[in-house]
CSV table of C-alpha atoms in Angstrom, one decimal:
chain,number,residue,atom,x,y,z
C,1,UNK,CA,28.5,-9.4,4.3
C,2,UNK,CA,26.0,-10.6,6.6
C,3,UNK,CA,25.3,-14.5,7.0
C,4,UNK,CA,21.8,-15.5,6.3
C,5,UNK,CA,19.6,-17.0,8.7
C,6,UNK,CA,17.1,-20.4,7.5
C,7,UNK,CA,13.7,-19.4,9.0
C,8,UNK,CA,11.5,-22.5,9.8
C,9,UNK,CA,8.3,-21.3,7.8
C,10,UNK,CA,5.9,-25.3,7.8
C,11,UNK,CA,4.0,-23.9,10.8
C,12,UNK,CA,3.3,-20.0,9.8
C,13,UNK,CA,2.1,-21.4,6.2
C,14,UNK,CA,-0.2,-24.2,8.3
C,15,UNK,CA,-1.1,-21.0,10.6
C,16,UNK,CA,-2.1,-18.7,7.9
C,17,UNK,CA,-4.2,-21.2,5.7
C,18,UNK,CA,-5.9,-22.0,8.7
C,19,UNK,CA,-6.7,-18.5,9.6
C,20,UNK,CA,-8.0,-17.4,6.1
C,21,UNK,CA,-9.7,-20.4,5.7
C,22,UNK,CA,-11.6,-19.6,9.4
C,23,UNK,CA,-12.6,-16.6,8.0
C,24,UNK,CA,-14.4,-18.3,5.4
C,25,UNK,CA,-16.4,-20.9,7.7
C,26,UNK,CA,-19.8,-19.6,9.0
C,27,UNK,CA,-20.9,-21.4,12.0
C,28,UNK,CA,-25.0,-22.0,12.8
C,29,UNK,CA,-26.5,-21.1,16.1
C,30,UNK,CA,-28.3,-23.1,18.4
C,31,UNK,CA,-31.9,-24.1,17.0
C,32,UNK,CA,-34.9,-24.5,19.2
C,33,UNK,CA,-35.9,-28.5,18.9
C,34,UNK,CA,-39.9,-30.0,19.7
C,35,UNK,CA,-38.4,-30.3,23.4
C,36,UNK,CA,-37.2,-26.9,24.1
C,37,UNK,CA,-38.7,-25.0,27.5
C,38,UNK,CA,-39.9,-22.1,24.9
C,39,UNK,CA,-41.8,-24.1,22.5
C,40,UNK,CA,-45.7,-23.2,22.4
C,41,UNK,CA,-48.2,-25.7,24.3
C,42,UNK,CA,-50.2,-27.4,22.3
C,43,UNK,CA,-53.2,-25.8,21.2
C,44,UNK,CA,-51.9,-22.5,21.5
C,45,UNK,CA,-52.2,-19.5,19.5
C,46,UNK,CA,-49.4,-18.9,17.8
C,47,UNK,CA,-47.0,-16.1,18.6
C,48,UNK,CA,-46.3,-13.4,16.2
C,49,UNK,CA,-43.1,-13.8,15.1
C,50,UNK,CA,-40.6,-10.9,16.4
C,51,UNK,CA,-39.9,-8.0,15.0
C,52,UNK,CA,-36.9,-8.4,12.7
C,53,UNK,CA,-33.6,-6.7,13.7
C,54,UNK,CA,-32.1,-4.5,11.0
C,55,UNK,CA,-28.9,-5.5,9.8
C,56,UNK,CA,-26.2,-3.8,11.2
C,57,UNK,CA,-24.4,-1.4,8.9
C,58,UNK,CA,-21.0,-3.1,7.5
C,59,UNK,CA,-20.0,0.4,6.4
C,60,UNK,CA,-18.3,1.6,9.9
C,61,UNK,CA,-16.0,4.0,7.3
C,62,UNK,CA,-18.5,6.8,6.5
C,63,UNK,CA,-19.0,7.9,10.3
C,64,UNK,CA,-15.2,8.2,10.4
C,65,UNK,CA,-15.2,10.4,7.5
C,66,UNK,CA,-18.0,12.5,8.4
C,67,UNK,CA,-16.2,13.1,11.9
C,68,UNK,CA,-13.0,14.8,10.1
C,69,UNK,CA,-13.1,18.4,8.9
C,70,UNK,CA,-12.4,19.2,4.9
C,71,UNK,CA,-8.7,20.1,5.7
C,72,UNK,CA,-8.1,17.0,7.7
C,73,UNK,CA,-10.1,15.1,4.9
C,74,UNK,CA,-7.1,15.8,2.3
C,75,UNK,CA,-4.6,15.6,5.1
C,76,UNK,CA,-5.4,12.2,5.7
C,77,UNK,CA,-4.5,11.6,1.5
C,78,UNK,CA,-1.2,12.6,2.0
C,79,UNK,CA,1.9,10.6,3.2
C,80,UNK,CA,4.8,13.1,3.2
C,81,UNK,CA,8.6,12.6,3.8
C,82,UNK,CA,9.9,12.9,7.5
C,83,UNK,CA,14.1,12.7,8.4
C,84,UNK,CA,14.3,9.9,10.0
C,85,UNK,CA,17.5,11.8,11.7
C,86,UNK,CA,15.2,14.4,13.0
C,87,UNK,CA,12.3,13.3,15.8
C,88,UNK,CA,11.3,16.7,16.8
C,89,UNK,CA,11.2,17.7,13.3
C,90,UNK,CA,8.7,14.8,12.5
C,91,UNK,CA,7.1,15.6,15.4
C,92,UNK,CA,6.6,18.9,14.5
C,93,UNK,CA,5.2,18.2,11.0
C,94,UNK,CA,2.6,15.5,12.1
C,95,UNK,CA,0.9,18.0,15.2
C,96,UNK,CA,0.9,21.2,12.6
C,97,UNK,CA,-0.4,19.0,9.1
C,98,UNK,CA,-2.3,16.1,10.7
C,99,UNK,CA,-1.5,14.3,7.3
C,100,UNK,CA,-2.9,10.4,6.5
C,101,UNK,CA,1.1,9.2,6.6
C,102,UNK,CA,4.8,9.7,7.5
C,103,UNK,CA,7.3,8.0,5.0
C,104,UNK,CA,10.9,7.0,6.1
C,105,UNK,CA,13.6,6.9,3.4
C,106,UNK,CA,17.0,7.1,3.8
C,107,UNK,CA,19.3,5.3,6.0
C,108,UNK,CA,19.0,7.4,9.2
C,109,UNK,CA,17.3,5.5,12.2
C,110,UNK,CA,16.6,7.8,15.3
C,111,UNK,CA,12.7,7.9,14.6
C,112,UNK,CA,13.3,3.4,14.4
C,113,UNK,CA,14.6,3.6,18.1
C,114,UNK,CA,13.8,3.8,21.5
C,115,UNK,CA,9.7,4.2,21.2
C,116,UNK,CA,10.2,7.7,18.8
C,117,UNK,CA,7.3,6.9,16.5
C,118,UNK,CA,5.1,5.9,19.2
C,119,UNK,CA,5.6,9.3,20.3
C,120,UNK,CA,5.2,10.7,17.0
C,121,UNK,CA,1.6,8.8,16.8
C,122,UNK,CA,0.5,10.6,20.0
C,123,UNK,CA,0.5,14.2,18.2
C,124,UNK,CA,-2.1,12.7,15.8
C,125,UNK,CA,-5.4,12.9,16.1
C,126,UNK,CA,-6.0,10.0,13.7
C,127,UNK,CA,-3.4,7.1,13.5
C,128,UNK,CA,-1.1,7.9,11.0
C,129,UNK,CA,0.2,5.1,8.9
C,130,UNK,CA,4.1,5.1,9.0
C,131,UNK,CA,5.4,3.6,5.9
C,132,UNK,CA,9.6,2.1,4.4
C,133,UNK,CA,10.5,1.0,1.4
C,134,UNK,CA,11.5,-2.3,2.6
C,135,UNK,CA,11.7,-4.7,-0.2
C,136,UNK,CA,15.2,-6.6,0.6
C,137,UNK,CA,18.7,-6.6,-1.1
C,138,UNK,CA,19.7,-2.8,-2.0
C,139,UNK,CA,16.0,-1.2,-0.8
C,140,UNK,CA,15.9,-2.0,2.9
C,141,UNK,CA,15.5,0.6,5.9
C,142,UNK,CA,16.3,-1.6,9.0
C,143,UNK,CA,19.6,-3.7,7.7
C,144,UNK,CA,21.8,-2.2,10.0
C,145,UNK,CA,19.2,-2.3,13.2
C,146,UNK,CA,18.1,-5.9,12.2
C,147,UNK,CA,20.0,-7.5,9.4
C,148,UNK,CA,20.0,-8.3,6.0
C,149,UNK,CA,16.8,-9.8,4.0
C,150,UNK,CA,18.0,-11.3,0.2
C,151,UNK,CA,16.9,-9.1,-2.8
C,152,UNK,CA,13.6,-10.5,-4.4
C,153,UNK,CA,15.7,-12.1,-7.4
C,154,UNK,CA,17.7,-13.7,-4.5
C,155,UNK,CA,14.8,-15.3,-2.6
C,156,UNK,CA,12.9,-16.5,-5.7
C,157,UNK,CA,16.5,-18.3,-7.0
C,158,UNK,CA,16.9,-19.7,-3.5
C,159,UNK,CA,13.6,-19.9,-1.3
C,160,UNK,CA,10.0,-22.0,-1.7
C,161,UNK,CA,7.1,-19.6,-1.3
C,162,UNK,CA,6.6,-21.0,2.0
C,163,UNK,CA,9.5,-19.4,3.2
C,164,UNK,CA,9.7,-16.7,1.5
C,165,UNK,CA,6.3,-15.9,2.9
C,166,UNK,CA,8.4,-16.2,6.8
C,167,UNK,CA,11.0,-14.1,5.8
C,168,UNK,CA,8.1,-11.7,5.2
C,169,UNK,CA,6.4,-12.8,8.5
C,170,UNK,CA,10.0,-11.7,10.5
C,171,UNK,CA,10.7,-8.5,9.0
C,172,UNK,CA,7.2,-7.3,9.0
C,173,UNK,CA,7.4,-8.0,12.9
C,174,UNK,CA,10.5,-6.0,13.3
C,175,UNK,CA,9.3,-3.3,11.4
C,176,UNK,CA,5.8,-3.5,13.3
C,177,UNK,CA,8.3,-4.0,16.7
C,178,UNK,CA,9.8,-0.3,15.9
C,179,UNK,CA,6.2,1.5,15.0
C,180,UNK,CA,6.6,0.8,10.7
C,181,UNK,CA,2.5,0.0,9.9
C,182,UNK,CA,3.1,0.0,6.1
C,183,UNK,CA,5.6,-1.3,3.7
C,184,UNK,CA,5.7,-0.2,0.4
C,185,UNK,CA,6.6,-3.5,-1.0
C,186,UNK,CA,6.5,-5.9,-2.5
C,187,UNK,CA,7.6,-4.7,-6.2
C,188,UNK,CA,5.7,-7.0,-8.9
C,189,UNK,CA,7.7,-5.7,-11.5
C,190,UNK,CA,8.2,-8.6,-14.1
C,191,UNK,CA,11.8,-7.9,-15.2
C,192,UNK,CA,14.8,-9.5,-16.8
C,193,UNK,CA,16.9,-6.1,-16.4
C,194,UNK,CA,20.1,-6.7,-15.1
C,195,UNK,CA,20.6,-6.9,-11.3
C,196,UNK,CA,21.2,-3.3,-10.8
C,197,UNK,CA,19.3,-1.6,-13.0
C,198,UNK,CA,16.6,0.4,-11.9
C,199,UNK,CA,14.0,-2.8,-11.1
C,200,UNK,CA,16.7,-5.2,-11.8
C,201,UNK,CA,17.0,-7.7,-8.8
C,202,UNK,CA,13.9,-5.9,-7.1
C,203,UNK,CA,11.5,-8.3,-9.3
C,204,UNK,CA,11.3,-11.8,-8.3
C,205,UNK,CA,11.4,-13.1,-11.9
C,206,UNK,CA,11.0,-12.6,-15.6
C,207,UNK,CA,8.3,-14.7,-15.8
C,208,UNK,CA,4.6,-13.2,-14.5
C,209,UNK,CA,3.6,-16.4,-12.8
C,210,UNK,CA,6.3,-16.5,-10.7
C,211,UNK,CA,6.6,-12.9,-10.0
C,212,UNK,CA,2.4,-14.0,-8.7
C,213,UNK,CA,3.4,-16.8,-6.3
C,214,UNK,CA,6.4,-14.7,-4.5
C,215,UNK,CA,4.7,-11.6,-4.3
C,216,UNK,CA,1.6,-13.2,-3.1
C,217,UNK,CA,3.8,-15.0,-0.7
C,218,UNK,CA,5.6,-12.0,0.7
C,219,UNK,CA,2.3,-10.0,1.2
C,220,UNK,CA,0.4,-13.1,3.2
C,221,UNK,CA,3.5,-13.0,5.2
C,222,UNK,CA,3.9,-9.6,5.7
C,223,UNK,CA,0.6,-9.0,6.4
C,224,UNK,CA,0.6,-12.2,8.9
C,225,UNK,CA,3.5,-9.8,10.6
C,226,UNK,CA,0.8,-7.3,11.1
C,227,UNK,CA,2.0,-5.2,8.3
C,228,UNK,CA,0.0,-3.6,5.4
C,229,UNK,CA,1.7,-4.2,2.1
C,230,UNK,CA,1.5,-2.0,-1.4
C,231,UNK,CA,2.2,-3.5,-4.4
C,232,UNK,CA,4.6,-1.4,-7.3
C,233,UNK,CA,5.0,0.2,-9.5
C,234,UNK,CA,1.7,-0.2,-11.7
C,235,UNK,CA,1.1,-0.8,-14.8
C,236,UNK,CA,4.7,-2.4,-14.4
C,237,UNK,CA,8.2,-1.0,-14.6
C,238,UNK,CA,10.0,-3.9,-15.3
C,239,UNK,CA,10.1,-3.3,-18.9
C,240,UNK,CA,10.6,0.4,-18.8
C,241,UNK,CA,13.3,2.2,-21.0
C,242,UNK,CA,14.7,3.7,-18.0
C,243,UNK,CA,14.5,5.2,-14.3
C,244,UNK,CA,11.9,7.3,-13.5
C,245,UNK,CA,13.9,8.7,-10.4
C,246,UNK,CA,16.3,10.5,-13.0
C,247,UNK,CA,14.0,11.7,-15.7
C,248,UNK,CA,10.9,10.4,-18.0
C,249,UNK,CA,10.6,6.7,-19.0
C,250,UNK,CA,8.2,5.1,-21.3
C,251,UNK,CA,7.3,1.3,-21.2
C,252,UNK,CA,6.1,-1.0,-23.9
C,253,UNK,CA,2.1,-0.3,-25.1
C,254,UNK,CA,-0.6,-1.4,-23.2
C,255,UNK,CA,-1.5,-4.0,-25.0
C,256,UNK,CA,1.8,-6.1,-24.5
C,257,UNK,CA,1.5,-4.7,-20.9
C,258,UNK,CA,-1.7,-7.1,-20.3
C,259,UNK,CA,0.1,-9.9,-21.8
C,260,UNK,CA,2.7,-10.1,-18.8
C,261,UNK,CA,3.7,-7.0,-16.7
C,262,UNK,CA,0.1,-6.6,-15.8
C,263,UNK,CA,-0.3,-10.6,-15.1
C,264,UNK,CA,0.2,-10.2,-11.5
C,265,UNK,CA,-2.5,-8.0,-10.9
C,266,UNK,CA,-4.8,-10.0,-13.1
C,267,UNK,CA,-4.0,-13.1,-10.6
C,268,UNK,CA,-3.5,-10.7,-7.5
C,269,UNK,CA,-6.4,-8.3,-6.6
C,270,UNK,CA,-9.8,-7.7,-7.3
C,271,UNK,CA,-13.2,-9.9,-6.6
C,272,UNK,CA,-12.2,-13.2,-5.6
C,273,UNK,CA,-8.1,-13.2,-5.9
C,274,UNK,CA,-6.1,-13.7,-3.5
C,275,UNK,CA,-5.0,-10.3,-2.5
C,276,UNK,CA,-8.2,-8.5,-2.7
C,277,UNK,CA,-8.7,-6.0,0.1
C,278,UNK,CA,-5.5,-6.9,1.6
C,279,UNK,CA,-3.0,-5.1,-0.3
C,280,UNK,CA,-2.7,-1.5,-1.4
C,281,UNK,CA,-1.6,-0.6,-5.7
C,282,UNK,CA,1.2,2.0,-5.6
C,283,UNK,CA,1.5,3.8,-9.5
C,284,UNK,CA,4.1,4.1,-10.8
C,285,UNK,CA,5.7,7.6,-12.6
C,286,UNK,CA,5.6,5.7,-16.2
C,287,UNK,CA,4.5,6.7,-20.2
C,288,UNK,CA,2.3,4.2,-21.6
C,289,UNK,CA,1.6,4.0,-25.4
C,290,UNK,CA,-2.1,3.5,-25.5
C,291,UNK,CA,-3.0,4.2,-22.4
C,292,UNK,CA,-1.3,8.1,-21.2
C,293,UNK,CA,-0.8,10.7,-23.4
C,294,UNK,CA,0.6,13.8,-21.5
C,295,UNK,CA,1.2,12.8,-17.8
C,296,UNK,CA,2.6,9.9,-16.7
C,297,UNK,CA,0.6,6.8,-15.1
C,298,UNK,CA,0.7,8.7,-11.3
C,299,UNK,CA,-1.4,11.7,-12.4
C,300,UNK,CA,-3.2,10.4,-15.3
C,301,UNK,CA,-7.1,9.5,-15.0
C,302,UNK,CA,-6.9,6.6,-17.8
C,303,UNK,CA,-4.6,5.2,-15.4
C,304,UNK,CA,-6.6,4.9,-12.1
C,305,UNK,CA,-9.7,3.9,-14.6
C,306,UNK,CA,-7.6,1.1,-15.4
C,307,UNK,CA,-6.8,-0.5,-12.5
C,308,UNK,CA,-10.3,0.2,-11.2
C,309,UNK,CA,-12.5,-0.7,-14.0
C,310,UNK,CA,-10.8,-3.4,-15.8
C,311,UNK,CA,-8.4,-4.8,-12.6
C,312,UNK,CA,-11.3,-4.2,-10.7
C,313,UNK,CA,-9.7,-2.9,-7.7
C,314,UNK,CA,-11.4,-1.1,-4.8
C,315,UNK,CA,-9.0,-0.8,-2.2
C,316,UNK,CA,-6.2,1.9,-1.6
C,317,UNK,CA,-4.3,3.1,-4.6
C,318,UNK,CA,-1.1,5.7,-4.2
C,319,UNK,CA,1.7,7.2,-6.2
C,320,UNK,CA,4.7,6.8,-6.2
C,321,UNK,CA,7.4,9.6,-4.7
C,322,UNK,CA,6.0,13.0,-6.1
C,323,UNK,CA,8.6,15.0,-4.4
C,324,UNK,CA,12.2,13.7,-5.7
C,325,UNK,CA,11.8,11.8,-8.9
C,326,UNK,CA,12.4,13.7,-11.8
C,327,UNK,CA,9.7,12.2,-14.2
C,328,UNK,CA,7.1,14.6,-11.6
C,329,UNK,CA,9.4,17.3,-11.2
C,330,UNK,CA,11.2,18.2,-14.5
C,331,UNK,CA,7.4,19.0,-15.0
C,332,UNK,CA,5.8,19.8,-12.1
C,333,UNK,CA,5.6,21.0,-8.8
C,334,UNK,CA,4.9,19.7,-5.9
C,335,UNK,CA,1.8,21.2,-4.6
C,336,UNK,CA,0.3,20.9,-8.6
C,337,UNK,CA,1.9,17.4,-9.3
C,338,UNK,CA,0.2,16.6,-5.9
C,339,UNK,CA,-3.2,18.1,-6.9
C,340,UNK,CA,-3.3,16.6,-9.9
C,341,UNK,CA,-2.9,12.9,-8.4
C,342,UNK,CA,-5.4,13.8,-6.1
C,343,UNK,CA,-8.1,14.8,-9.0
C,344,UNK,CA,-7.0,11.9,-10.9
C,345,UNK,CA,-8.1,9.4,-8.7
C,346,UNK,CA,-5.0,8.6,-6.6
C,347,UNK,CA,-6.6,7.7,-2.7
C,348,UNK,CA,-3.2,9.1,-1.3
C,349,UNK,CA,0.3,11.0,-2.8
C,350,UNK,CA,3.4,10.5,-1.5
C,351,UNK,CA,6.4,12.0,-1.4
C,352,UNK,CA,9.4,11.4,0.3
C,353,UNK,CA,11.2,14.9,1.1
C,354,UNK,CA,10.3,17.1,4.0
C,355,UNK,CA,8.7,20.1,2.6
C,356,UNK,CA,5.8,22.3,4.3
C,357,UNK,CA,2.9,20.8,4.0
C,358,UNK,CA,0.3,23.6,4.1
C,359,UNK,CA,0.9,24.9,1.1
C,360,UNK,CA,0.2,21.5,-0.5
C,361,UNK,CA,-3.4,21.4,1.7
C,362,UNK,CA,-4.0,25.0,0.5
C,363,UNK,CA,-4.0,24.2,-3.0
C,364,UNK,CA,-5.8,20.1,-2.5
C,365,UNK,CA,-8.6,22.7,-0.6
C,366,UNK,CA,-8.8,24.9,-3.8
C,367,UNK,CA,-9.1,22.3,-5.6
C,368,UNK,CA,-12.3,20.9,-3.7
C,369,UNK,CA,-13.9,24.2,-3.9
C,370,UNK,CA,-13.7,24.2,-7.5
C,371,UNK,CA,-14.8,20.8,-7.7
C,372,UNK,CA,-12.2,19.6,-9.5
C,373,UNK,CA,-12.1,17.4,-6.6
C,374,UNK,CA,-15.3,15.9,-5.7
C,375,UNK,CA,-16.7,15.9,-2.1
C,376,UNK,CA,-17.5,12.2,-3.1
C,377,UNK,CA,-14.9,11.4,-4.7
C,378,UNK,CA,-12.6,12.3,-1.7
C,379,UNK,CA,-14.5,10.8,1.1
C,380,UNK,CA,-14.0,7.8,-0.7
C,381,UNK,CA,-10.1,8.3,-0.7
C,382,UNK,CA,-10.5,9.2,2.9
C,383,UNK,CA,-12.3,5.9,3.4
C,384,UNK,CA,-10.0,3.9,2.0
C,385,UNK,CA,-7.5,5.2,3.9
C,386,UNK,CA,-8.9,4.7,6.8
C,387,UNK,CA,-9.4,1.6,6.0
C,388,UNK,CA,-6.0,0.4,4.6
C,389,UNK,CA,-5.0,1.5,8.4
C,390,UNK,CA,-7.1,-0.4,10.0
C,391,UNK,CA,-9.1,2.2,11.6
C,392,UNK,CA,-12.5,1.2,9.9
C,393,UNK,CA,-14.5,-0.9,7.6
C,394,UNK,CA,-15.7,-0.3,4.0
C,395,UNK,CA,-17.8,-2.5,4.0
């Protein structure tokens, strides 16, 4: 078992107030004063005021958009499973689909080493967003390249915020060192389950407000690491009756939901919290009593109505794996279950096995035709995504 190493964190925390709160200081311009050279004589007429410059627009998204064909519209909504084992492979998959994002599972590590995913971001013609599950303790992709990270249960038991947030800092920076843009982490889960059950020591804590500070912690870290962060598994998994990887699960009803696995969020994202435009929502593969009927929480409208209308969140929201979890496919497949995300509001569907991916664009297009897809509705995925790499502004 590895030996931990005590990260100094006082100067990142000093370093990242100081840079949000910079961003939140507006500084005045120079004003003309009674002695300046281009103040009017006296007794002159005075000068028509100039012509006032129209403000620039903040939306930088919509051109972006526009640019991309309808195919490479949808592509850019999917983030589909690459082998980490195979580079060529990858390779091959990103020049022929053009998709939004590559997702590395497993514990293979050729495509981590020697430069491969810089390569494999030279076949796109839009920068593709290269996403891990790297959470710490069992679900970590870079352990054996560089080290151990605690679990979440591990770092809330043992760790301030404050360092917890460099921990964050250091792995984001070796995961952006080896070409990683996204982690899908951290998990705000709020779970008691025993350590190994399916959430188990991947939630910080039992109780929501310390689930907030941690993950909040992580993700200011992670993203000061130059790393963009997705918070799991929404509405909240912590408190489901089982593991959605190995069949259906159902979680308490929504309203005892609100009252603590959906805290987080409350305190998270949205106008004014902490989190809001910084962080993408992943959804989780989860039957909610009062809120889904037929479909689990991935793939049902109610769900993405939810965190938009009532969590009031505008920035990037994706599913979890459609591909190898058996709460999608002991229903579905994946070119429906991936449609049906798509059309139920989901800004980008992932799935972590390789699998062609025309077929999946083939039926997304079909969809679009028969407007079961919106052309509005999916530029505005597209823009998100976009976004949520760093490519443009929303706004």
């Amino acid at each position: 078992m590895r030996q931990r190493r005590r990260r100094s964190t006082g100067l990142l925390t000093a370093a990242v107030v100081g840079a949000l709160t910079a961003g939140l200081v507006a500084v005045a311009g120079p004003q003309p004063t009674a002695n300046s050279t281009d103040a009017a004589p006296p007794g002159a007429a005075p000068q028509a005021a100039p012509a006032a410059r129209p403000a620039p627009d903040p939306d930088t998204c919509a051109p972006t958009v526009a640019a991309l064909s309808p195919r490479d519209r949808l592509a850019q909504r999917l983030m589909v499973g690459v082998d980490a084992a195979d580079p060529a492979g990858a390779t091959a998959i990103v020049r022929e689909s053009q998709v939004g994002g590559v997702f590395l599972g497993g514990n293979a590590t050729a495509l981590l080493q020697d430069d491969r995913l810089a390569a494999l971001q030279k076949v796109s013609r839009t920068p593709l967003a290269v996403a891990v599950d790297e959470e710490g303790g069992r679900v970590q992709r870079i352990d054996e390249l560089d080290g151990d990270v605690p679990s979440a249960r591990q770092m809330a038991a043992s760790d301030s915020p404050e360092e917890v947030a460099g921990i964050a800092r250091e792995r984001a920076e070796q995961l952006r060192a080896r070409g990683v843009t996204w982690n899908l982490a951290p998990s705000v889960d709020v779970s008691d389950q025993p350590r190994t059950a399916v959430i188990g020591d991947r939630s910080f804590s039992d109780d929501p407000a310390t689930v907030t500070r941690y993950a909040a912690a992580w993700a200011e870290g992670q993203q000061a690491g130059g790393v963009f962060g997705v918070l799991k598994h929404f509405p909240g998994h912590g408190h489901s009756s089982g593991d959605s990887h190995k069949g259906s699960v159902s979680t308490p009803p929504l309203d005892q939901l609100r009252a603590g696995d959906l805290r987080p969020y409350a305190d998270l994202v949205g106008p004014g919290k902490p989190l809001d435009g910084r962080v993408g929502v992943m959804l989780g593969h989860l039957d909610v009593p009062g809120l889904t009927t037929d479909v689990p929480t991935s793939i049902a409208p109610a769900a993405y109505r939810l965190l938009r209308e009532d969590y009031r969140f505008d920035g990037l929201a994706m599913t979890d794996d459609l591909g190898a979890m058996k709460a999608i496919t002991d229903r579905f497949g994946l070119a429906e279950a991936t449609t049906r995300a798509l059309t139920a509001g989901a800004d980008m569907a992932l799935f972590s096995n390789v699998t062609p991916v025309a077929p999946l664009l083939d039926a997304a297009e079909k969809a679009l035709a028969e407007g079961r897809i919106t052309a509005q509705d999916n530029d505005t995925a597209v823009a998100r995504v976009l976004a949520a790499k760093g490519l443009c502004s929303r706004g």
